[in-house]
Amino acid sequence: SSLLVMSFGQFIDHDITHSPATAPETSCCESDSLGRPWLFPSSQQLREQQSLPATRECFPIKIPTDDSFWGRRGRTCMEFSRADPSPSIPKCSSSAERQPMNAISHWLDASNVYGSTTKESAEVRDTQESFGFLKTTKGRGRELLPQCAREVSEDIEACQEICHVDRSRRCAFAGDFRVNEQPGLSMMHTLWVREHNRIAADLTRINPQWEPQRVYEETRRIVIAVWQNIVYNEWLPLVLGQQYMDTFNLSPLKPGQGYAEDYDVSIDPRINAEFAGAAFRFGHSMVPGLMEVMKPNVRRVEEMELKKVFNDPSRLHEQGFVDGVLLGQALNTAPDFDPEFSGDLMNHLFEEGDRGGLDLTSLNIQRGRDLGLQGYNRYRKICASKNFYQVDSFEELTRDGYLSPSRVEALASVYENVEDIDLFVGGMLEASHREALLGPTFLCIIGDQFARLKRADRFWFENGADLKSRLSLEQLDSVRDSSMARIVCDNTDITQVQPFAFRVAVEPVNERISCEDVNIPRLDLELWRE
């Protein structure tokens, strides 16, 4: 698979999950002599944290003094705030069970493009004169994301904190506030904002009598349909494997097969804590420390260090940079799904200066504990199959072949009991299941979540029961031909791309072809002519 699988996965995540962790007023870690929150709290402070409302949400990570990276730097504590809990339902309930809050729309509805609230939607839409379009900034060539510096309002979430203090970063904003985290994510946001405006411009030309609001709503409906089709038709089969997709009827229907008939109002589509807190973080192992930025002729330009571009999208204004990042990801193979993580994520996540940052793997493990996830072995029971089941000892973990003896030995050296293994740790150590990218546990959790997101969505793009919201059969068939390759072709200056953009270009089955080739079909917007 290409590196686009990783960036697209993060973009999906930011459409359906966000568990806010409201930082307490005081630091969860003590400050050192230079005022840095690096020292682990004393026992007295930890006891106070459990009783003081201002700090009870602290859950700091203790760093051992012999840590290979932090030991020589004297850091003994990593900041960590607990995920905000959802309000009890009903509000008068005193249930002791704590469920994490999801602060965004959990549907696959492109909320990362359009926002999850009325306020966010208003922030990203253009002025009244062009209300059918999304805001952009003029770049050297194609349009770029709207810039924080040009907004009068300072309460746009993506523009706060470091972006507000350091204007040289030229931060942008979009439907999701995490847009500036790293260039690959910013690139994805840019593509889909351009796609909205491209379609809106064509619909305005085709139907000049339409009011701007109708242009916006119809364009949004088309973009969401294309988005859902690409997720389930191209991206998800690589992650889950085609056999899993077929077994659970997850693949979109083919052109000519009519409307889907599997909508089920009884299904709960909400995001599971184990999905958001562990399983869907699998892509973190596929993030490279060096990201190649290429020119259209595929000549390597540079290797960009990830640790130097966290929360700094300033380079997106360089001519050809968006296309260069996209080409670098489309043409390079992603790191394997395995327990190996880039040092940029383990030691330098969101680093400011050169003093080190956070450790994403430690944060993932701690988040699972914060959310109260059951141990890995319990999920083996939940996801059990003929040759995969809950075990009673470390030795039994090697029987099904998904965990090697060396990895089981490593687990036994860290955990006292097989029941103690964290879900994120166990899932990341599993070998892939058949043609899927994932092992059986993450395959089970992620497959279940996407099955529920599809079947419980009344506005799923293939549903035809609602006469007011459904696409015509001709429009639906055109959407089913949409692809990530066409998104690339229509919204960049790249003229050649492989038809299956989430797979690397390999001759002759997936070689780069012209964007004008019939094997990269276009969305026929004439079908929307009124």
JSON list of C-alpha atoms in Angstrom, two decimals, residues 381-512:
[
{"chain": "A", "resi": 381, "resn": "LYS", "atom": "CA", "xyz": [-12.81, -13.72, 23.60]},
{"chain": "A", "resi": 382, "resn": "ILE", "atom": "CA", "xyz": [-15.14, -11.13, 22.04]},
{"chain": "A", "resi": 383, "resn": "CYS", "atom": "CA", "xyz": [-13.57, -11.63, 18.60]},
{"chain": "A", "resi": 384, "resn": "ALA", "atom": "CA", "xyz": [-13.14, -15.39, 18.90]},
{"chain": "A", "resi": 385, "resn": "SER", "atom": "CA", "xyz": [-13.21, -17.63, 15.84]},
{"chain": "A", "resi": 386, "resn": "LYS", "atom": "CA", "xyz": [-12.35, -21.27, 15.15]},
{"chain": "A", "resi": 387, "resn": "ASN", "atom": "CA", "xyz": [-8.60, -20.79, 15.60]},
{"chain": "A", "resi": 388, "resn": "PHE", "atom": "CA", "xyz": [-8.56, -17.58, 17.60]},
{"chain": "A", "resi": 389, "resn": "TYR", "atom": "CA", "xyz": [-9.76, -17.42, 21.19]},
{"chain": "A", "resi": 390, "resn": "GLN", "atom": "CA", "xyz": [-9.17, -16.22, 24.76]},
{"chain": "A", "resi": 391, "resn": "VAL", "atom": "CA", "xyz": [-6.20, -17.89, 26.44]},
{"chain": "A", "resi": 392, "resn": "ASP", "atom": "CA", "xyz": [-5.21, -18.75, 29.99]},
{"chain": "A", "resi": 393, "resn": "SER", "atom": "CA", "xyz": [-1.45, -18.24, 29.78]},
{"chain": "A", "resi": 394, "resn": "PHE", "atom": "CA", "xyz": [1.27, -16.46, 27.81]},
{"chain": "A", "resi": 395, "resn": "GLU", "atom": "CA", "xyz": [2.34, -19.79, 26.29]},
{"chain": "A", "resi": 396, "resn": "GLU", "atom": "CA", "xyz": [-1.06, -20.28, 24.65]},
{"chain": "A", "resi": 397, "resn": "LEU", "atom": "CA", "xyz": [-0.74, -16.98, 22.76]},
{"chain": "A", "resi": 398, "resn": "THR", "atom": "CA", "xyz": [1.56, -18.59, 20.20]},
{"chain": "A", "resi": 399, "resn": "ARG", "atom": "CA", "xyz": [-0.81, -21.41, 19.23]},
{"chain": "A", "resi": 400, "resn": "ASP", "atom": "CA", "xyz": [-2.81, -19.60, 16.55]},
{"chain": "A", "resi": 401, "resn": "GLY", "atom": "CA", "xyz": [0.27, -18.13, 14.84]},
{"chain": "A", "resi": 402, "resn": "TYR", "atom": "CA", "xyz": [-0.70, -14.47, 15.15]},
{"chain": "A", "resi": 403, "resn": "LEU", "atom": "CA", "xyz": [1.81, -13.77, 17.92]},
{"chain": "A", "resi": 404, "resn": "SER", "atom": "CA", "xyz": [5.36, -14.99, 17.47]},
{"chain": "A", "resi": 405, "resn": "PRO", "atom": "CA", "xyz": [7.26, -16.62, 20.37]},
{"chain": "A", "resi": 406, "resn": "SER", "atom": "CA", "xyz": [9.64, -13.67, 20.58]},
{"chain": "A", "resi": 407, "resn": "ARG", "atom": "CA", "xyz": [6.78, -11.20, 20.91]},
{"chain": "A", "resi": 408, "resn": "VAL", "atom": "CA", "xyz": [5.03, -13.32, 23.52]},
{"chain": "A", "resi": 409, "resn": "GLU", "atom": "CA", "xyz": [8.31, -13.53, 25.43]},
{"chain": "A", "resi": 410, "resn": "ALA", "atom": "CA", "xyz": [8.56, -9.75, 25.34]},
{"chain": "A", "resi": 411, "resn": "LEU", "atom": "CA", "xyz": [4.98, -9.46, 26.67]},
{"chain": "A", "resi": 412, "resn": "ALA", "atom": "CA", "xyz": [5.72, -11.87, 29.50]},
{"chain": "A", "resi": 413, "resn": "SER", "atom": "CA", "xyz": [8.74, -9.81, 30.52]},
{"chain": "A", "resi": 414, "resn": "VAL", "atom": "CA", "xyz": [6.58, -6.69, 30.91]},
{"chain": "A", "resi": 415, "resn": "TYR", "atom": "CA", "xyz": [3.20, -7.96, 32.15]},
{"chain": "A", "resi": 416, "resn": "GLU", "atom": "CA", "xyz": [2.70, -10.16, 35.20]},
{"chain": "A", "resi": 417, "resn": "ASN", "atom": "CA", "xyz": [-0.46, -11.79, 33.86]},
{"chain": "A", "resi": 418, "resn": "VAL", "atom": "CA", "xyz": [-1.81, -12.44, 30.38]},
{"chain": "A", "resi": 419, "resn": "GLU", "atom": "CA", "xyz": [-4.97, -10.56, 31.39]},
{"chain": "A", "resi": 420, "resn": "ASP", "atom": "CA", "xyz": [-2.94, -7.39, 31.95]},
{"chain": "A", "resi": 421, "resn": "ILE", "atom": "CA", "xyz": [-1.87, -6.90, 28.31]},
{"chain": "A", "resi": 422, "resn": "ASP", "atom": "CA", "xyz": [-3.14, -3.56, 27.00]},
{"chain": "A", "resi": 423, "resn": "LEU", "atom": "CA", "xyz": [-5.41, -3.77, 23.95]},
{"chain": "A", "resi": 424, "resn": "PHE", "atom": "CA", "xyz": [-3.27, -1.40, 21.89]},
{"chain": "A", "resi": 425, "resn": "VAL", "atom": "CA", "xyz": [-0.10, -3.38, 22.67]},
{"chain": "A", "resi": 426, "resn": "GLY", "atom": "CA", "xyz": [-1.57, -6.80, 21.93]},
{"chain": "A", "resi": 427, "resn": "GLY", "atom": "CA", "xyz": [-3.32, -5.68, 18.77]},
{"chain": "A", "resi": 428, "resn": "MET", "atom": "CA", "xyz": [-0.20, -4.03, 17.37]},
{"chain": "A", "resi": 429, "resn": "LEU", "atom": "CA", "xyz": [1.83, -7.22, 17.91]},
{"chain": "A", "resi": 430, "resn": "GLU", "atom": "CA", "xyz": [-0.50, -9.47, 15.91]},
{"chain": "A", "resi": 431, "resn": "ALA", "atom": "CA", "xyz": [0.44, -10.68, 12.43]},
{"chain": "A", "resi": 432, "resn": "SER", "atom": "CA", "xyz": [-1.91, -9.77, 9.58]},
{"chain": "A", "resi": 433, "resn": "HIS", "atom": "CA", "xyz": [-4.99, -11.94, 9.04]},
{"chain": "A", "resi": 434, "resn": "ARG", "atom": "CA", "xyz": [-4.92, -13.42, 5.54]},
{"chain": "A", "resi": 435, "resn": "GLU", "atom": "CA", "xyz": [-5.03, -10.61, 2.96]},
{"chain": "A", "resi": 436, "resn": "ALA", "atom": "CA", "xyz": [-6.03, -7.96, 5.52]},
{"chain": "A", "resi": 437, "resn": "LEU", "atom": "CA", "xyz": [-3.57, -5.36, 6.79]},
{"chain": "A", "resi": 438, "resn": "LEU", "atom": "CA", "xyz": [-4.63, -5.95, 10.40]},
{"chain": "A", "resi": 439, "resn": "GLY", "atom": "CA", "xyz": [-4.49, -8.86, 12.82]},
{"chain": "A", "resi": 440, "resn": "PRO", "atom": "CA", "xyz": [-7.74, -10.53, 13.95]},
{"chain": "A", "resi": 441, "resn": "THR", "atom": "CA", "xyz": [-8.44, -8.36, 17.00]},
{"chain": "A", "resi": 442, "resn": "PHE", "atom": "CA", "xyz": [-8.17, -4.97, 15.32]},
{"chain": "A", "resi": 443, "resn": "LEU", "atom": "CA", "xyz": [-9.85, -6.43, 12.24]},
{"chain": "A", "resi": 444, "resn": "CYS", "atom": "CA", "xyz": [-12.81, -7.42, 14.40]},
{"chain": "A", "resi": 445, "resn": "ILE", "atom": "CA", "xyz": [-13.11, -4.04, 16.18]},
{"chain": "A", "resi": 446, "resn": "ILE", "atom": "CA", "xyz": [-12.61, -1.86, 13.10]},
{"chain": "A", "resi": 447, "resn": "GLY", "atom": "CA", "xyz": [-14.74, -4.04, 10.82]},
{"chain": "A", "resi": 448, "resn": "ASP", "atom": "CA", "xyz": [-17.61, -3.98, 13.30]},
{"chain": "A", "resi": 449, "resn": "GLN", "atom": "CA", "xyz": [-17.42, -0.18, 13.59]},
{"chain": "A", "resi": 450, "resn": "PHE", "atom": "CA", "xyz": [-17.49, 0.45, 9.85]},
{"chain": "A", "resi": 451, "resn": "ALA", "atom": "CA", "xyz": [-20.30, -2.08, 9.36]},
{"chain": "A", "resi": 452, "resn": "ARG", "atom": "CA", "xyz": [-22.42, -0.16, 11.87]},
{"chain": "A", "resi": 453, "resn": "LEU", "atom": "CA", "xyz": [-21.51, 3.21, 10.39]},
{"chain": "A", "resi": 454, "resn": "LYS", "atom": "CA", "xyz": [-22.75, 2.03, 6.99]},
{"chain": "A", "resi": 455, "resn": "ARG", "atom": "CA", "xyz": [-25.88, 0.09, 7.90]},
{"chain": "A", "resi": 456, "resn": "ALA", "atom": "CA", "xyz": [-27.17, 2.56, 10.50]},
{"chain": "A", "resi": 457, "resn": "ASP", "atom": "CA", "xyz": [-26.75, 5.65, 8.31]},
{"chain": "A", "resi": 458, "resn": "ARG", "atom": "CA", "xyz": [-30.14, 6.76, 6.95]},
{"chain": "A", "resi": 459, "resn": "PHE", "atom": "CA", "xyz": [-28.32, 9.10, 4.57]},
{"chain": "A", "resi": 460, "resn": "TRP", "atom": "CA", "xyz": [-25.80, 6.53, 3.32]},
{"chain": "A", "resi": 461, "resn": "PHE", "atom": "CA", "xyz": [-25.24, 7.52, -0.32]},
{"chain": "A", "resi": 462, "resn": "GLU", "atom": "CA", "xyz": [-26.69, 4.26, -1.71]},
{"chain": "A", "resi": 463, "resn": "ASN", "atom": "CA", "xyz": [-29.94, 4.30, 0.29]},
{"chain": "A", "resi": 464, "resn": "GLY", "atom": "CA", "xyz": [-33.01, 4.90, -1.81]},
{"chain": "A", "resi": 465, "resn": "ALA", "atom": "CA", "xyz": [-35.90, 4.75, 0.65]},
{"chain": "A", "resi": 466, "resn": "ASP", "atom": "CA", "xyz": [-36.08, 8.53, 1.18]},
{"chain": "A", "resi": 467, "resn": "LEU", "atom": "CA", "xyz": [-37.36, 10.10, -2.04]},
{"chain": "A", "resi": 468, "resn": "LYS", "atom": "CA", "xyz": [-36.23, 13.58, -0.93]},
{"chain": "A", "resi": 469, "resn": "SER", "atom": "CA", "xyz": [-32.62, 12.75, -0.10]},
{"chain": "A", "resi": 470, "resn": "ARG", "atom": "CA", "xyz": [-31.69, 9.93, -2.46]},
{"chain": "A", "resi": 471, "resn": "LEU", "atom": "CA", "xyz": [-29.62, 10.26, -5.60]},
{"chain": "A", "resi": 472, "resn": "SER", "atom": "CA", "xyz": [-31.13, 9.23, -8.89]},
{"chain": "A", "resi": 473, "resn": "LEU", "atom": "CA", "xyz": [-29.95, 5.84, -10.17]},
{"chain": "A", "resi": 474, "resn": "GLU", "atom": "CA", "xyz": [-27.90, 7.56, -12.88]},
{"chain": "A", "resi": 475, "resn": "GLN", "atom": "CA", "xyz": [-26.26, 9.90, -10.37]},
{"chain": "A", "resi": 476, "resn": "LEU", "atom": "CA", "xyz": [-25.61, 6.99, -8.02]},
{"chain": "A", "resi": 477, "resn": "ASP", "atom": "CA", "xyz": [-23.86, 4.97, -10.74]},
{"chain": "A", "resi": 478, "resn": "SER", "atom": "CA", "xyz": [-21.63, 7.95, -11.56]},
{"chain": "A", "resi": 479, "resn": "VAL", "atom": "CA", "xyz": [-20.68, 8.34, -7.89]},
{"chain": "A", "resi": 480, "resn": "ARG", "atom": "CA", "xyz": [-19.80, 4.63, -7.74]},
{"chain": "A", "resi": 481, "resn": "ASP", "atom": "CA", "xyz": [-17.18, 5.28, -10.42]},
{"chain": "A", "resi": 482, "resn": "SER", "atom": "CA", "xyz": [-15.46, 7.94, -8.27]},
{"chain": "A", "resi": 483, "resn": "SER", "atom": "CA", "xyz": [-11.93, 7.28, -7.01]},
{"chain": "A", "resi": 484, "resn": "MET", "atom": "CA", "xyz": [-9.09, 8.82, -5.07]},
{"chain": "A", "resi": 485, "resn": "ALA", "atom": "CA", "xyz": [-7.13, 8.99, -8.32]},
{"chain": "A", "resi": 486, "resn": "ARG", "atom": "CA", "xyz": [-9.81, 11.26, -9.81]},
{"chain": "A", "resi": 487, "resn": "ILE", "atom": "CA", "xyz": [-9.73, 13.48, -6.69]},
{"chain": "A", "resi": 488, "resn": "VAL", "atom": "CA", "xyz": [-5.98, 13.86, -7.25]},
{"chain": "A", "resi": 489, "resn": "CYS", "atom": "CA", "xyz": [-6.37, 14.57, -10.96]},
{"chain": "A", "resi": 490, "resn": "ASP", "atom": "CA", "xyz": [-9.15, 17.14, -10.56]},
{"chain": "A", "resi": 491, "resn": "ASN", "atom": "CA", "xyz": [-7.62, 19.09, -7.68]},
{"chain": "A", "resi": 492, "resn": "THR", "atom": "CA", "xyz": [-3.87, 19.23, -8.34]},
{"chain": "A", "resi": 493, "resn": "ASP", "atom": "CA", "xyz": [-1.55, 19.91, -11.26]},
{"chain": "A", "resi": 494, "resn": "ILE", "atom": "CA", "xyz": [-0.48, 16.26, -11.30]},
{"chain": "A", "resi": 495, "resn": "THR", "atom": "CA", "xyz": [-1.17, 14.82, -14.76]},
{"chain": "A", "resi": 496, "resn": "GLN", "atom": "CA", "xyz": [-0.37, 11.15, -14.14]},
{"chain": "A", "resi": 497, "resn": "VAL", "atom": "CA", "xyz": [-1.41, 8.87, -11.29]},
{"chain": "A", "resi": 498, "resn": "GLN", "atom": "CA", "xyz": [-2.04, 5.17, -10.74]},
{"chain": "A", "resi": 499, "resn": "PRO", "atom": "CA", "xyz": [-5.78, 4.23, -10.96]},
{"chain": "A", "resi": 500, "resn": "PHE", "atom": "CA", "xyz": [-5.69, 2.70, -7.46]},
{"chain": "A", "resi": 501, "resn": "ALA", "atom": "CA", "xyz": [-4.04, 5.54, -5.58]},
{"chain": "A", "resi": 502, "resn": "PHE", "atom": "CA", "xyz": [-3.84, 3.67, -2.27]},
{"chain": "A", "resi": 503, "resn": "ARG", "atom": "CA", "xyz": [-1.60, 1.06, -3.89]},
{"chain": "A", "resi": 504, "resn": "VAL", "atom": "CA", "xyz": [1.87, 1.91, -5.18]},
{"chain": "A", "resi": 505, "resn": "ALA", "atom": "CA", "xyz": [2.32, 2.13, -8.94]},
{"chain": "A", "resi": 506, "resn": "VAL", "atom": "CA", "xyz": [3.34, -1.26, -10.31]},
{"chain": "A", "resi": 507, "resn": "GLU", "atom": "CA", "xyz": [3.50, -2.20, -13.98]},
{"chain": "A", "resi": 508, "resn": "PRO", "atom": "CA", "xyz": [1.37, -3.40, -15.63]},
{"chain": "A", "resi": 509, "resn": "VAL", "atom": "CA", "xyz": [-1.51, -3.80, -13.11]},
{"chain": "A", "resi": 510, "resn": "ASN", "atom": "CA", "xyz": [-1.45, -0.33, -11.52]},
{"chain": "A", "resi": 511, "resn": "GLU", "atom": "CA", "xyz": [0.97, 1.77, -13.52]},
{"chain": "A", "resi": 512, "resn": "ARG", "atom": "CA", "xyz": [0.70, 5.53, -13.67]}
]
